CSV table of C-alpha atoms in Angstrom, one decimal:
chain,number,residue,atom,x,y,z
A,672,UNK,CA,43.3,-39.1,-4.7
A,673,UNK,CA,44.8,-40.2,-1.4
A,674,UNK,CA,45.2,-43.9,-0.8
A,675,UNK,CA,44.4,-46.0,2.3
A,676,UNK,CA,46.5,-44.6,5.2
A,677,UNK,CA,47.5,-46.7,8.1
A,678,UNK,CA,49.2,-45.3,11.2
A,679,UNK,CA,51.6,-45.9,12.7
A,680,UNK,CA,53.9,-47.7,10.2
A,681,UNK,CA,55.9,-49.4,12.9
A,682,UNK,CA,55.3,-50.1,16.5
A,683,UNK,CA,57.1,-51.9,19.3
A,684,UNK,CA,55.2,-53.0,22.3
A,685,UNK,CA,55.8,-55.1,25.4
A,686,UNK,CA,53.9,-58.2,26.3
A,687,UNK,CA,50.8,-57.5,28.2
A,688,UNK,CA,50.3,-54.0,26.8
A,689,UNK,CA,47.6,-53.0,24.5
A,690,UNK,CA,47.8,-51.3,21.1
A,691,UNK,CA,45.5,-49.3,18.8
A,692,UNK,CA,46.1,-49.2,15.0
A,693,UNK,CA,44.3,-46.7,12.7
A,694,UNK,CA,43.1,-47.0,9.1
A,695,UNK,CA,41.8,-44.1,7.0
A,696,UNK,CA,40.1,-45.4,3.9
A,697,UNK,CA,39.9,-43.8,0.5
A,698,UNK,CA,37.4,-40.9,0.6
A,699,UNK,CA,33.9,-42.3,-0.2
A,700,UNK,CA,34.8,-45.9,0.7
A,701,UNK,CA,32.5,-47.2,3.4
A,702,UNK,CA,33.9,-50.7,3.8
A,703,UNK,CA,37.1,-51.4,5.8
A,704,UNK,CA,38.5,-54.8,6.5
A,705,UNK,CA,41.6,-55.8,8.5
A,706,UNK,CA,44.1,-58.6,8.0
A,707,UNK,CA,47.0,-60.1,9.9
A,708,UNK,CA,50.0,-61.4,8.1
A,709,UNK,CA,52.6,-63.6,9.8
A,710,UNK,CA,55.4,-65.7,8.3
A,711,UNK,CA,53.8,-68.9,9.7
A,712,UNK,CA,50.1,-68.3,9.0
A,713,UNK,CA,50.2,-66.0,6.0
A,714,UNK,CA,47.4,-63.5,5.5
A,715,UNK,CA,44.3,-64.0,7.7
A,716,UNK,CA,41.1,-62.1,7.8
A,717,UNK,CA,40.4,-60.3,11.1
A,718,UNK,CA,37.2,-58.3,10.6
A,719,UNK,CA,35.2,-56.2,8.3
A,720,UNK,CA,33.2,-53.0,8.9
A,721,UNK,CA,30.6,-51.3,6.8
A,722,UNK,CA,28.8,-48.1,7.9
A,723,UNK,CA,30.1,-48.4,11.5
A,724,UNK,CA,28.8,-52.0,11.8
A,725,UNK,CA,31.0,-55.1,12.1
A,726,UNK,CA,29.7,-57.4,9.4
A,727,UNK,CA,32.1,-60.3,9.8
A,728,UNK,CA,34.8,-61.5,12.1
A,729,UNK,CA,37.6,-63.9,11.6
A,730,UNK,CA,38.8,-66.7,13.9
A,731,UNK,CA,40.7,-64.6,16.4
A,732,UNK,CA,40.5,-64.3,20.2
A,733,UNK,CA,38.4,-61.6,21.8
A,734,UNK,CA,41.6,-59.6,22.5
A,735,UNK,CA,41.3,-58.4,19.0
A,736,UNK,CA,38.6,-55.8,18.5
A,737,UNK,CA,37.8,-53.0,16.2
A,738,UNK,CA,35.4,-50.2,15.4
A,739,UNK,CA,34.5,-47.9,12.6
A,740,UNK,CA,33.6,-44.3,12.9
A,741,UNK,CA,31.0,-42.2,11.1
A,742,UNK,CA,33.7,-40.9,8.7
A,743,UNK,CA,34.6,-44.5,7.8
A,744,UNK,CA,37.9,-44.4,9.6
A,745,UNK,CA,38.6,-47.6,11.5
A,746,UNK,CA,40.7,-48.6,14.4
A,747,UNK,CA,41.7,-52.0,15.6
A,748,UNK,CA,42.7,-52.8,19.2
A,749,UNK,CA,44.7,-55.7,20.6
A,750,UNK,CA,44.7,-56.0,24.3
A,751,UNK,CA,47.1,-58.0,26.5
A,752,UNK,CA,49.6,-58.4,23.7
A,753,UNK,CA,51.4,-61.7,23.2
A,754,UNK,CA,54.6,-62.4,21.4
A,755,UNK,CA,52.6,-64.2,18.7
A,756,UNK,CA,50.7,-61.0,17.9
A,757,UNK,CA,53.9,-59.7,16.2
A,758,UNK,CA,52.8,-59.3,12.6
A,759,UNK,CA,52.0,-57.0,9.7
A,760,UNK,CA,48.5,-55.6,10.1
A,761,UNK,CA,46.9,-54.5,6.9
A,762,UNK,CA,43.6,-52.8,6.2
A,763,UNK,CA,41.8,-52.5,3.0
A,764,UNK,CA,38.9,-50.3,1.9
A,765,UNK,CA,36.2,-50.8,-0.7
A,766,UNK,CA,33.5,-48.6,-2.1
A,767,UNK,CA,31.1,-51.4,-2.4
A,768,UNK,CA,28.4,-52.4,0.1
A,769,UNK,CA,29.4,-56.0,-0.4
A,770,UNK,CA,33.1,-55.8,0.1
A,771,UNK,CA,34.7,-58.6,-2.0
A,772,UNK,CA,34.9,-56.5,-5.1
A,773,UNK,CA,37.6,-53.9,-5.6
A,774,UNK,CA,39.9,-53.6,-2.6
A,775,UNK,CA,42.6,-51.0,-2.0
A,776,UNK,CA,45.2,-51.9,0.6
A,777,UNK,CA,47.1,-49.7,2.9
A,778,UNK,CA,50.9,-50.1,3.5
A,779,UNK,CA,50.3,-51.8,6.8
A,780,UNK,CA,51.4,-51.4,10.4
A,781,UNK,CA,54.3,-53.7,11.5
A,782,UNK,CA,53.8,-54.6,15.1
A,783,UNK,CA,56.6,-56.1,17.1
A,784,UNK,CA,55.8,-57.5,20.6
A,785,UNK,CA,58.9,-58.0,22.9
B,205,UNK,CA,44.0,-79.0,3.1
B,206,UNK,CA,43.9,-75.2,2.6
B,207,UNK,CA,40.9,-73.8,0.8
B,208,UNK,CA,43.3,-71.9,-1.6
B,209,UNK,CA,46.4,-73.5,-2.9
B,210,UNK,CA,49.1,-71.8,-4.9
B,211,UNK,CA,52.0,-73.2,-6.9
B,212,UNK,CA,54.8,-72.9,-7.1
B,213,UNK,CA,55.8,-71.5,-3.7
B,214,UNK,CA,59.0,-70.1,-5.0
B,215,UNK,CA,60.0,-69.2,-8.6
B,216,UNK,CA,63.2,-67.9,-10.0
B,217,UNK,CA,63.2,-66.7,-13.6
B,218,UNK,CA,65.5,-64.8,-15.9
B,219,UNK,CA,64.6,-61.5,-17.4
B,220,UNK,CA,62.4,-61.9,-20.4
B,221,UNK,CA,60.9,-65.3,-19.4
B,222,UNK,CA,57.2,-66.1,-19.5
B,223,UNK,CA,55.9,-66.9,-16.0
B,224,UNK,CA,52.9,-68.7,-14.8
B,225,UNK,CA,51.6,-68.9,-11.2
B,226,UNK,CA,48.7,-71.2,-10.4
B,227,UNK,CA,45.9,-71.0,-7.9
B,228,UNK,CA,43.4,-73.7,-7.1
B,229,UNK,CA,40.5,-73.4,-4.7
B,230,UNK,CA,38.1,-75.8,-3.1
B,231,UNK,CA,35.1,-73.6,-2.2
B,232,UNK,CA,32.4,-71.8,-4.2
B,233,UNK,CA,33.5,-68.3,-4.9
B,234,UNK,CA,32.1,-65.0,-6.0
B,235,UNK,CA,35.4,-63.5,-7.1
B,236,UNK,CA,39.1,-64.2,-7.2
B,237,UNK,CA,41.8,-61.6,-6.6
B,238,UNK,CA,45.4,-61.6,-7.6
B,239,UNK,CA,47.5,-59.4,-5.3
B,240,UNK,CA,51.2,-58.3,-5.4
B,241,UNK,CA,53.2,-57.7,-2.3
B,242,UNK,CA,56.7,-56.1,-2.5
B,243,UNK,CA,59.3,-56.2,0.3
B,244,UNK,CA,58.1,-53.7,2.9
B,245,UNK,CA,54.6,-55.1,2.9
B,246,UNK,CA,52.3,-52.9,0.9
B,247,UNK,CA,49.8,-54.9,-1.2
B,248,UNK,CA,48.6,-53.9,-4.6
B,249,UNK,CA,45.5,-55.4,-6.1
B,250,UNK,CA,46.3,-56.6,-9.6
B,251,UNK,CA,43.1,-58.2,-10.8
B,252,UNK,CA,39.6,-59.2,-9.7
B,253,UNK,CA,38.1,-62.0,-11.7
B,254,UNK,CA,34.7,-63.7,-11.7
B,255,UNK,CA,35.0,-65.3,-15.1
B,256,UNK,CA,37.2,-65.4,-18.2
B,257,UNK,CA,40.4,-63.4,-18.7
B,258,UNK,CA,41.8,-60.0,-17.9
B,259,UNK,CA,44.9,-58.3,-19.2
B,260,UNK,CA,46.8,-55.3,-17.9
B,261,UNK,CA,50.1,-54.5,-19.6
B,262,UNK,CA,52.4,-57.6,-19.3
B,263,UNK,CA,50.0,-59.3,-16.8
B,264,UNK,CA,47.3,-61.7,-17.8
B,265,UNK,CA,44.9,-63.4,-15.4
B,266,UNK,CA,42.5,-66.2,-16.3
B,267,UNK,CA,40.0,-68.2,-14.3
B,268,UNK,CA,38.1,-71.4,-15.0
B,269,UNK,CA,35.2,-71.5,-12.6
B,270,UNK,CA,34.2,-75.1,-13.4
B,271,UNK,CA,37.7,-76.4,-12.7
B,272,UNK,CA,38.2,-74.0,-9.7
B,273,UNK,CA,41.5,-72.8,-11.1
B,274,UNK,CA,43.1,-69.5,-11.9
B,275,UNK,CA,46.4,-68.6,-13.4
B,276,UNK,CA,48.5,-65.4,-13.4
B,277,UNK,CA,50.9,-65.0,-16.3
B,278,UNK,CA,53.7,-62.5,-16.7
B,279,UNK,CA,55.0,-62.0,-20.2
B,280,UNK,CA,58.6,-60.7,-20.7
B,281,UNK,CA,59.4,-60.7,-17.0
B,282,UNK,CA,61.5,-58.0,-15.5
B,283,UNK,CA,63.4,-57.7,-12.2
B,284,UNK,CA,60.8,-55.2,-11.0
B,285,UNK,CA,58.3,-58.0,-11.1
B,286,UNK,CA,60.1,-59.6,-8.2
B,287,UNK,CA,57.5,-59.8,-5.4
B,288,UNK,CA,55.2,-62.1,-3.7
B,289,UNK,CA,52.0,-62.9,-5.7
B,290,UNK,CA,49.0,-63.9,-3.6
B,291,UNK,CA,45.7,-65.4,-4.8
B,292,UNK,CA,42.6,-64.6,-2.7
B,293,UNK,CA,39.0,-65.8,-3.1
B,294,UNK,CA,35.9,-64.1,-1.9
B,295,UNK,CA,33.2,-66.5,-0.7
B,296,UNK,CA,29.9,-64.7,-0.5
B,297,UNK,CA,28.6,-67.1,2.1
B,298,UNK,CA,31.5,-66.5,4.4
B,299,UNK,CA,31.7,-62.8,3.4
B,300,UNK,CA,35.5,-62.7,3.6
B,301,UNK,CA,38.7,-63.1,1.7
B,302,UNK,CA,40.6,-66.3,2.0
B,303,UNK,CA,44.2,-66.2,0.9
B,304,UNK,CA,46.7,-68.5,-0.6
B,305,UNK,CA,50.2,-68.8,0.9
B,306,UNK,CA,51.7,-66.8,-1.9
B,307,UNK,CA,54.3,-67.3,-4.6
B,308,UNK,CA,57.7,-65.6,-4.2
B,309,UNK,CA,59.0,-64.6,-7.6
B,310,UNK,CA,62.5,-63.5,-8.2
B,311,UNK,CA,63.5,-62.3,-11.7
B,312,UNK,CA,67.2,-62.0,-12.3
B,313,UNK,CA,69.1,-60.1,-15.1
């Protein structure tokens, strides 16, 4: 059974650019959530999607957005990149309609903004 | 004060030692997760608890809902246990995971 797949694994972008990260959940999982991990702030919740609907959003600026497709794959987009956006971005999928029970995490995308 | 506090922040142990990592939280929760993160970033979910105790191999996790406290124990520690261990709580009202700052464990020979 394939795990949660995040692409790309590594990314280097320049300030002001935008970036799109992809997350393919485990087959049958309909909930996908995204997290940002930095040395200073640790792991922080970005947003959660279930059946193509954003159900919750963390305390991040509007430059951070996401969406979920009908096949449950999810993308997150960061526009107008800032140096502080350099982080490991993780997604997790869950089979449950109330995600909070039983997560599987991907390996993450490490974004470096220069 | 963070909603989820972990202690210690760093822990060094010798192979074979019994290890305890603590997690305290200040909010009402529906579930608590223990996560393991190795260098390179990937996170593995070790346990999800809403009450009592769970055991998997050399790992044991306990939770006391009344005291808002959970512990992760590693028996007979091994260098491959070296990782960051993260406690996370699911609060149904906020519908999100809130994470502790993690405990960096190094097990030496």
